Coordinates of N, CA, C and O in Angstrom, one line a residue:
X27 N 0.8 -1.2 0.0 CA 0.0 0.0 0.0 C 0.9 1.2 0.0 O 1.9 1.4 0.7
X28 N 0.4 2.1 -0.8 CA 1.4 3.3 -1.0 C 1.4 4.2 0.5 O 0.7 3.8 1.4
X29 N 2.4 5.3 0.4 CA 2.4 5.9 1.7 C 1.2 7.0 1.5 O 0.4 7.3 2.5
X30 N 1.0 7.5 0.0 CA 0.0 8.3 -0.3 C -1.3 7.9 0.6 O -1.6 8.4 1.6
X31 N -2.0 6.7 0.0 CA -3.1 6.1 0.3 C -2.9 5.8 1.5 O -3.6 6.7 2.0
X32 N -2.4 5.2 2.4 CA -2.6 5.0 3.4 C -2.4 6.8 4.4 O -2.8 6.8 5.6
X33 N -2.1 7.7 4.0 CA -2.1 9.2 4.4 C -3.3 9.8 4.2 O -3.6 10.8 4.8
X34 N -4.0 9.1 3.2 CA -5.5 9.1 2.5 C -6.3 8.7 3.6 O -7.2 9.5 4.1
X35 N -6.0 7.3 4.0 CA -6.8 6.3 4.6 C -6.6 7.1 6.4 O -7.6 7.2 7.1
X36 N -5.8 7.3 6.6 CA -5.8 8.3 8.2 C -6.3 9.5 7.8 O -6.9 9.8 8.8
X37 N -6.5 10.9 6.8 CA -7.0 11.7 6.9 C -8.8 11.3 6.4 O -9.6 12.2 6.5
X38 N -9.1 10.0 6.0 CA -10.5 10.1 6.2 C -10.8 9.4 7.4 O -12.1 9.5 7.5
X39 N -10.1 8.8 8.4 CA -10.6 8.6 9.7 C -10.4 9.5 10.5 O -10.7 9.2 11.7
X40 N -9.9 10.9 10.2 CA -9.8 11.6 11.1 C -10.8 12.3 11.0 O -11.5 12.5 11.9
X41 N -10.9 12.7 9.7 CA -12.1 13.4 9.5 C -13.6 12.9 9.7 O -14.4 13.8 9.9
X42 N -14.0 11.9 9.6 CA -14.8 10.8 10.4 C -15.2 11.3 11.7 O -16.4 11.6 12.0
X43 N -13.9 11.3 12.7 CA -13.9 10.9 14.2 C -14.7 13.2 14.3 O -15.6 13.6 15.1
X44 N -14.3 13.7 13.7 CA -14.6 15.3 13.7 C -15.6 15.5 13.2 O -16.0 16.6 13.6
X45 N -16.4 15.0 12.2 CA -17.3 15.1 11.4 C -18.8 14.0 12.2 O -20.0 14.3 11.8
X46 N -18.7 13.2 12.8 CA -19.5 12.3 13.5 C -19.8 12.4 14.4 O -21.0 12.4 14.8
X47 N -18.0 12.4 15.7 CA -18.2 12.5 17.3 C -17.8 14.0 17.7 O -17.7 14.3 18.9
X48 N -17.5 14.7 16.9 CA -16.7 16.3 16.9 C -15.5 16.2 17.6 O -15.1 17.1 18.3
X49 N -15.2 15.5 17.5 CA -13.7 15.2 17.9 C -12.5 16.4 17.4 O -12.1 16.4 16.3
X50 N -12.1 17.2 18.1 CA -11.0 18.9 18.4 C -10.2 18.1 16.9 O -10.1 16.8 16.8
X51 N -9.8 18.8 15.8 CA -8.9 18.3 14.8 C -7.7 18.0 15.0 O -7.1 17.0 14.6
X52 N -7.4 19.2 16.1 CA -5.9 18.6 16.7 C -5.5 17.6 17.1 O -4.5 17.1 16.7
X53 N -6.7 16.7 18.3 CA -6.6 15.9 18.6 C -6.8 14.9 18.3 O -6.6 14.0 19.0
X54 N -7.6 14.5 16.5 CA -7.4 14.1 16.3 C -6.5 13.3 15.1 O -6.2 12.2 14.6
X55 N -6.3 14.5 15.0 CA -4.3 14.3 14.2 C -3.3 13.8 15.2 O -2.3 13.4 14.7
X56 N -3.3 13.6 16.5 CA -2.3 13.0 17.1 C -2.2 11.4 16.9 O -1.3 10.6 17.2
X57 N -3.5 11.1 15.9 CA -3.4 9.7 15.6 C -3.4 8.4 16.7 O -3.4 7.3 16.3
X58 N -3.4 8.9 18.1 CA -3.0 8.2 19.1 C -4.1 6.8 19.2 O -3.9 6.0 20.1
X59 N -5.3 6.7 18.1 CA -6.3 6.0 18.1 C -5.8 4.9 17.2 O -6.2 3.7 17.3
X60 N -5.0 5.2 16.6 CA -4.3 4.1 15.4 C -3.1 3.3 15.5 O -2.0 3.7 15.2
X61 N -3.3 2.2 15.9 CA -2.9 0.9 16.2 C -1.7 0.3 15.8 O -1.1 -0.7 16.3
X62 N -1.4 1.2 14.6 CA -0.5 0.6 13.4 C 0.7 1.3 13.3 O 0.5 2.3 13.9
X63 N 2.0 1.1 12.7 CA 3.1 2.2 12.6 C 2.5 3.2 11.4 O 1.8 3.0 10.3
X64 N 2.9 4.2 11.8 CA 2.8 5.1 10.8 C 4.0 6.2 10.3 O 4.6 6.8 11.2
X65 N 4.3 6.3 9.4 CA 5.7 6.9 8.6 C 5.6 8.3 8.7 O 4.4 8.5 8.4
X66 N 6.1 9.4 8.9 CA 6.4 10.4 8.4 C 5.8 11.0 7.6 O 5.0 12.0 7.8
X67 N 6.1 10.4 6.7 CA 5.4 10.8 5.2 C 3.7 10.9 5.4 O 2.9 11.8 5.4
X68 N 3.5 9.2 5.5 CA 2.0 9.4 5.7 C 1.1 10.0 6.9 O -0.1 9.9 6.8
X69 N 1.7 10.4 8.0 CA 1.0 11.1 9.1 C 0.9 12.9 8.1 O 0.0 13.7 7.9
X70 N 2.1 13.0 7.8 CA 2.5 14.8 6.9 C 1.4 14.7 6.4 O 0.6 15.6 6.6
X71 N 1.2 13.5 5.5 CA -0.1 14.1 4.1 C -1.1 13.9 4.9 O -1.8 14.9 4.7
X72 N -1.6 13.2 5.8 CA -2.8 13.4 6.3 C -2.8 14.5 7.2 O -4.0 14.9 7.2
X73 N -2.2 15.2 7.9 CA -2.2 15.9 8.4 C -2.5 17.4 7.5 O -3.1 18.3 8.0
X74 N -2.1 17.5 6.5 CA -2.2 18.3 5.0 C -3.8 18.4 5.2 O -4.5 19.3 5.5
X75 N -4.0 16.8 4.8 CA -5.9 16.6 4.1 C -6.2 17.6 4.9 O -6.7 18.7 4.7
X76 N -6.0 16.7 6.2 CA -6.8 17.3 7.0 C -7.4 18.7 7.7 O -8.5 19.0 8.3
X77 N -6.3 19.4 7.5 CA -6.2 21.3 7.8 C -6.7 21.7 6.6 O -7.2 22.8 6.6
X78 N -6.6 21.1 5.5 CA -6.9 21.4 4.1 C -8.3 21.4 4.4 O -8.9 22.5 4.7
X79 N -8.9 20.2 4.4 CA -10.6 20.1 5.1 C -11.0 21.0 5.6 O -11.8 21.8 5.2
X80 N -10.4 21.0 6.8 CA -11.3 22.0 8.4 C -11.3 23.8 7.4 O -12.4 24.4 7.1
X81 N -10.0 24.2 7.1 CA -9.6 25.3 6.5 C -10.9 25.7 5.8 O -11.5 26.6 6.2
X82 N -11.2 25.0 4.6 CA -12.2 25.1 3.6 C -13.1 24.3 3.6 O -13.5 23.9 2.5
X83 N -13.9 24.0 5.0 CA -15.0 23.1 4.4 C -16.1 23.8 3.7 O -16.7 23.7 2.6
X84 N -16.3 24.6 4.9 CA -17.7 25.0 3.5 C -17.7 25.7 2.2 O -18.8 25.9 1.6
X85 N -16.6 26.1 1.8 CA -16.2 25.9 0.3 C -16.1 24.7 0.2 O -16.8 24.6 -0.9
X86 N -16.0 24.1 0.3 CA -15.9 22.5 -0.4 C -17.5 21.4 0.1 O -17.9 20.4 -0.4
X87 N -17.9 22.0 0.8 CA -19.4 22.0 1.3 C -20.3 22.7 0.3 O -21.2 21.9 0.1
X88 N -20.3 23.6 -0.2 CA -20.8 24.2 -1.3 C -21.1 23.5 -2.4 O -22.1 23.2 -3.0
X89 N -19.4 23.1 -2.8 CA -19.2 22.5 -4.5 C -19.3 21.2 -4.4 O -18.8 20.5 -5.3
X90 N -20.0 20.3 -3.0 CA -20.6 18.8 -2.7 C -22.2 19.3 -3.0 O -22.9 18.5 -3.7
X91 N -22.7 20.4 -2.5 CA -24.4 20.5 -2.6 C -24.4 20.6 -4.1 O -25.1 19.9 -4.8
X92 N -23.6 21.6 -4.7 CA -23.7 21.8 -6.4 C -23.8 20.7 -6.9 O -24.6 20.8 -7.8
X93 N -23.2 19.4 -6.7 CA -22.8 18.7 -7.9 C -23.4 16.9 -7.2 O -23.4 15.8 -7.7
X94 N -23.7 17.3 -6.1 CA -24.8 16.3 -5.7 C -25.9 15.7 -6.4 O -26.1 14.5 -6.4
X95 N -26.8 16.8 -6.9 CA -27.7 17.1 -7.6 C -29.1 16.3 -6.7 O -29.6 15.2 -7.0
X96 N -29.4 17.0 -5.9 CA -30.4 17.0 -4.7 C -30.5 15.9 -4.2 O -31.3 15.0 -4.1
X97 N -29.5 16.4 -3.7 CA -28.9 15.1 -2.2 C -28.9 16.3 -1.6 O -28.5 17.3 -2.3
X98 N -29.1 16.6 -0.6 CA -29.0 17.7 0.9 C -27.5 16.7 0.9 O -27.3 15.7 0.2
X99 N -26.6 17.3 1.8 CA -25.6 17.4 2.2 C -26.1 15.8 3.3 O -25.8 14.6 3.3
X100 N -26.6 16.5 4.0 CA -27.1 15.6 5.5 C -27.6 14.6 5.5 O -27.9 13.8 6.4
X101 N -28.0 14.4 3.8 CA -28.6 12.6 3.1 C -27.5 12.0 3.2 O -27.5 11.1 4.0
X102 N -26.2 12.3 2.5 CA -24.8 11.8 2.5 C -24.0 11.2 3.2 O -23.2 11.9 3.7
X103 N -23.9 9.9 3.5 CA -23.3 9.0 4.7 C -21.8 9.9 5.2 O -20.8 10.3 4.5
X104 N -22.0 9.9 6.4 CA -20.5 10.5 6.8 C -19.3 10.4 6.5 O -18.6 11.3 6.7
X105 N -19.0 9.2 6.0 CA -17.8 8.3 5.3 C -17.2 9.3 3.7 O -16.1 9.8 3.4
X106 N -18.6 9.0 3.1 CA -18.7 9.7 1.6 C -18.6 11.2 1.6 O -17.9 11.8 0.9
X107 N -19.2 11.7 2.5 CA -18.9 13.3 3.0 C -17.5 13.4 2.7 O -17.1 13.6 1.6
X108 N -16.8 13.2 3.6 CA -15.3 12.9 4.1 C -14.5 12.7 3.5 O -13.4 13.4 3.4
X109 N -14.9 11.2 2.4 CA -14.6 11.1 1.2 C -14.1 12.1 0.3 O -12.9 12.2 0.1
X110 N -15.4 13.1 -0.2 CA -15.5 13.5 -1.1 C -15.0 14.7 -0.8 O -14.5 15.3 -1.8
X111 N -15.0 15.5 0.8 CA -14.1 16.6 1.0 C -12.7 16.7 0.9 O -12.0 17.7 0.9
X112 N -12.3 15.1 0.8 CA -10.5 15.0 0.6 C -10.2 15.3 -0.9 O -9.3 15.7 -1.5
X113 N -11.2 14.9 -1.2 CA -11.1 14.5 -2.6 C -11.3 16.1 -3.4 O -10.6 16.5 -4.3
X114 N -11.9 16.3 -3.1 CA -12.4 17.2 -3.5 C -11.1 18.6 -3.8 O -10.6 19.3 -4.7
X115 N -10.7 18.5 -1.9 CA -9.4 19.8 -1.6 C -8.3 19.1 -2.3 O -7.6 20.0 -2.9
X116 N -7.7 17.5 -2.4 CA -6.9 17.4 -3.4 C -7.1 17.9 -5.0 O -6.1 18.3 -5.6
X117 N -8.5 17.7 -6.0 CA -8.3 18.6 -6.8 C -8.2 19.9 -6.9 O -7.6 20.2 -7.9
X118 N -8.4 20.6 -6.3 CA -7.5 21.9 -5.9 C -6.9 22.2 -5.6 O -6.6 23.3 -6.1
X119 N -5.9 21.5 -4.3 CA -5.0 22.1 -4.3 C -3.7 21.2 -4.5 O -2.6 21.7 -4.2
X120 N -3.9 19.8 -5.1 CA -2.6 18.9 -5.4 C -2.7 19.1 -6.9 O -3.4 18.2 -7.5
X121 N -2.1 20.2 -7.7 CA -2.7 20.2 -9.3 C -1.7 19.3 -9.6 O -2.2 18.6 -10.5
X122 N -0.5 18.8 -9.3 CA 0.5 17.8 -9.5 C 0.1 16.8 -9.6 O 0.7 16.1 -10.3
X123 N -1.0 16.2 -9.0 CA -2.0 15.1 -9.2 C -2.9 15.3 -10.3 O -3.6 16.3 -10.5
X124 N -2.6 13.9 -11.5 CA -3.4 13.5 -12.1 C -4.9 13.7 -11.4 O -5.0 13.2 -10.3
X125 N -6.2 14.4 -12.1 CA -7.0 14.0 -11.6 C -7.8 12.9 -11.4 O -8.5 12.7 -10.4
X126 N -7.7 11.9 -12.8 CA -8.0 10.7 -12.5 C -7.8 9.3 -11.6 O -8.4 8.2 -11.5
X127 N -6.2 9.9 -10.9 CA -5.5 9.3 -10.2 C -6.6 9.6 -8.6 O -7.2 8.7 -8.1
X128 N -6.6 10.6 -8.3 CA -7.5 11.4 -7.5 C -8.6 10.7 -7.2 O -8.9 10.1 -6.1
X129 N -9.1 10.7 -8.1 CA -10.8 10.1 -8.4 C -11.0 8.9 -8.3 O -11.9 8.4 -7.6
X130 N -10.0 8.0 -9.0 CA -9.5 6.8 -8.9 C -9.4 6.4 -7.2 O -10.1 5.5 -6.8
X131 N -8.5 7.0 -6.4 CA -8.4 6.6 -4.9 C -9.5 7.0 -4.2 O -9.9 6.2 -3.3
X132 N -10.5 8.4 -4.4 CA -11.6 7.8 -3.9 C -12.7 7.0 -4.0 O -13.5 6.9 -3.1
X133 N -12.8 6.2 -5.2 CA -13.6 5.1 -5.6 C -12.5 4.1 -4.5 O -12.9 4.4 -3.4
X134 N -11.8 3.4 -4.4 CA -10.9 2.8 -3.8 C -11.2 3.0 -2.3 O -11.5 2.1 -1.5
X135 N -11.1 4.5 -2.2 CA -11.8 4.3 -0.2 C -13.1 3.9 -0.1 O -13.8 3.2 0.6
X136 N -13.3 4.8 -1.2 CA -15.0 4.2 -1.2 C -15.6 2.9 -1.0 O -16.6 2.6 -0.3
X137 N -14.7 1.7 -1.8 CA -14.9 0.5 -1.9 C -14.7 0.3 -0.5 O -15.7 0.2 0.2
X138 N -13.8 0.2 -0.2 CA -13.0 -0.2 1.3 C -13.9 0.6 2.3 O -14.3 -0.3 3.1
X139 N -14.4 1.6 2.6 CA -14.8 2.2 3.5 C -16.6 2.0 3.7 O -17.3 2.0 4.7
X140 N -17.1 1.9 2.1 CA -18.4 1.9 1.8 C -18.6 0.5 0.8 O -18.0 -0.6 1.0
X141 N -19.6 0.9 -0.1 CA -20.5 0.2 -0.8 C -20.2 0.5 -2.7 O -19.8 1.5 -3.3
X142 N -20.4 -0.9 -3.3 CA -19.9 -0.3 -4.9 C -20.9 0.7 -5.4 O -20.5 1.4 -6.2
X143 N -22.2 1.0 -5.1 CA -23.2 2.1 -5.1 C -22.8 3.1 -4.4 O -23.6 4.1 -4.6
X144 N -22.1 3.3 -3.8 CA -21.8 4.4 -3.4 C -20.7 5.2 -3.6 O -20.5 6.3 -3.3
X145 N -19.6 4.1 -4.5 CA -18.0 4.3 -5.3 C -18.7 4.8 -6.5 O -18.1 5.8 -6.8
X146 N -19.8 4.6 -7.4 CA -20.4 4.9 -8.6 C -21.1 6.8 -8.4 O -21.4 7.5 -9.3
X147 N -21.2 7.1 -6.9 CA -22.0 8.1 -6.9 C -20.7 9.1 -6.5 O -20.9 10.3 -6.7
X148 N -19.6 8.7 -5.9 CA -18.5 9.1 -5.7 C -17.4 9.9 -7.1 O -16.9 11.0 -7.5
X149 N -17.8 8.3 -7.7 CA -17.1 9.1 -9.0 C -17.9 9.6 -9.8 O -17.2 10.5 -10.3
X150 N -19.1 9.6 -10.4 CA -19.8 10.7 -10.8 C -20.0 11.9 -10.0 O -20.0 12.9 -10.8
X151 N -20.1 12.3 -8.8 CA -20.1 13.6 -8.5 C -18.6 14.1 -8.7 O -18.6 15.3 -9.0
X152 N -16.9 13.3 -8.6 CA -16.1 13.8 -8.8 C -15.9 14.1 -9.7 O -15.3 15.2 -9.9
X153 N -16.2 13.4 -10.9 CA -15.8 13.8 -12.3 C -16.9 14.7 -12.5 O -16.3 15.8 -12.3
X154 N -17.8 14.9 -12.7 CA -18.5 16.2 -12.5 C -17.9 17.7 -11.9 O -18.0 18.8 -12.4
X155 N -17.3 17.4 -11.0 CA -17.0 18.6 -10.0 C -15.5 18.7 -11.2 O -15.1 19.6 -11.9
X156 N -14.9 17.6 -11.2 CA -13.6 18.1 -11.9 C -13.5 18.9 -13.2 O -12.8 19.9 -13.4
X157 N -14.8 18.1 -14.7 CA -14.9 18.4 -15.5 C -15.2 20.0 -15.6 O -14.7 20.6 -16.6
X158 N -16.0 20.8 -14.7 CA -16.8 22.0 -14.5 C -16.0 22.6 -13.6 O -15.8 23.8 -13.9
X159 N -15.7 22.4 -12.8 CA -14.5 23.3 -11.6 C -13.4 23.6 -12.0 O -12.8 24.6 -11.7
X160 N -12.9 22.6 -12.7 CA -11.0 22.4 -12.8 C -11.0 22.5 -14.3 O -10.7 23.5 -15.0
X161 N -11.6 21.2 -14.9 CA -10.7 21.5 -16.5 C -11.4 22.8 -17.2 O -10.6 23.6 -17.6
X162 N -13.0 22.9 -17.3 CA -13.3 23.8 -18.2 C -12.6 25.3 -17.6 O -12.7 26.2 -18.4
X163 N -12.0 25.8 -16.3 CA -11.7 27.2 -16.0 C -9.8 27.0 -16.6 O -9.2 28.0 -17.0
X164 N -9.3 25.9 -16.6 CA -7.6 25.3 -16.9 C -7.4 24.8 -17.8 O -6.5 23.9 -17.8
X165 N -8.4 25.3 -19.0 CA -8.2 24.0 -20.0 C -6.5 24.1 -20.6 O -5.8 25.1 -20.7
X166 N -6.2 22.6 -21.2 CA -5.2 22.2 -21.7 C -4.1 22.8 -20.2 O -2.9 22.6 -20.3

């Protein structure tokens, strides 16, 4: 498992544990809940997602209701929320990232975290948000 993805995989449990039990962000970036070794690298990028999240959510709360297409926000399983807020602040602000690569790992948590109906609504709302947010304002 890459260090990326698995920095993926702790910044959507953190955002989870803040987004469900309101768990302080700080506190839970100390990771101290997670059982496993964790590298450098992958605590840094989650730690990234995760200020990246808190920073901008309701910008990124916004461009989830837009492209939902009448889903209330609050229909949205907490997981997929979470999901789709990492996902989301990496197309903006990781432009060094392929976006398909992007999109690609959240179908991937999705699978792992959720349901394949729910990886299919993942990547249609991302590729939506990408096609209309990112490429048509950056084209080529």
């Amino acid at each position: 498992m890459s260090s990326r993805h698995t920095g993926r995989s702790l910044a959507l449990m953190c955002l989870y544990q803040i987004d469900l039990v309101g768990v302080e962000p700080s506190k839970a970036m100390k990771f101290d809940w997670y059982d496993k070794k964790i590298s450098k690298e992958e605590k840094d990028y989650a730690i990234f997602l995760v200020k990246g999240v808190v920073e901008n959510r309701p910008e990124i709360d916004t461009l989830i209701k837009k492209y939902s297409e009448n889903w209330e926000l609050s229909r949205i399983s907490v997981v997929n929320r979470c999901i789709l807020r990492l996902s989301i602040l990496s197309l903006k602000k990781e432009p060094f990232l392929a976006a398909p690569v992007v999109i690609n790992e959240a179908v991937e948590l999705t699978k792992e975290f959720e349901t394949d109906e729910s990886a299919n609504f993942i990547n249609g709302l991302l590729d939506a948000f990408y096609k209309k947010e990112i490429l048509a304002k950056n084209p080529g």
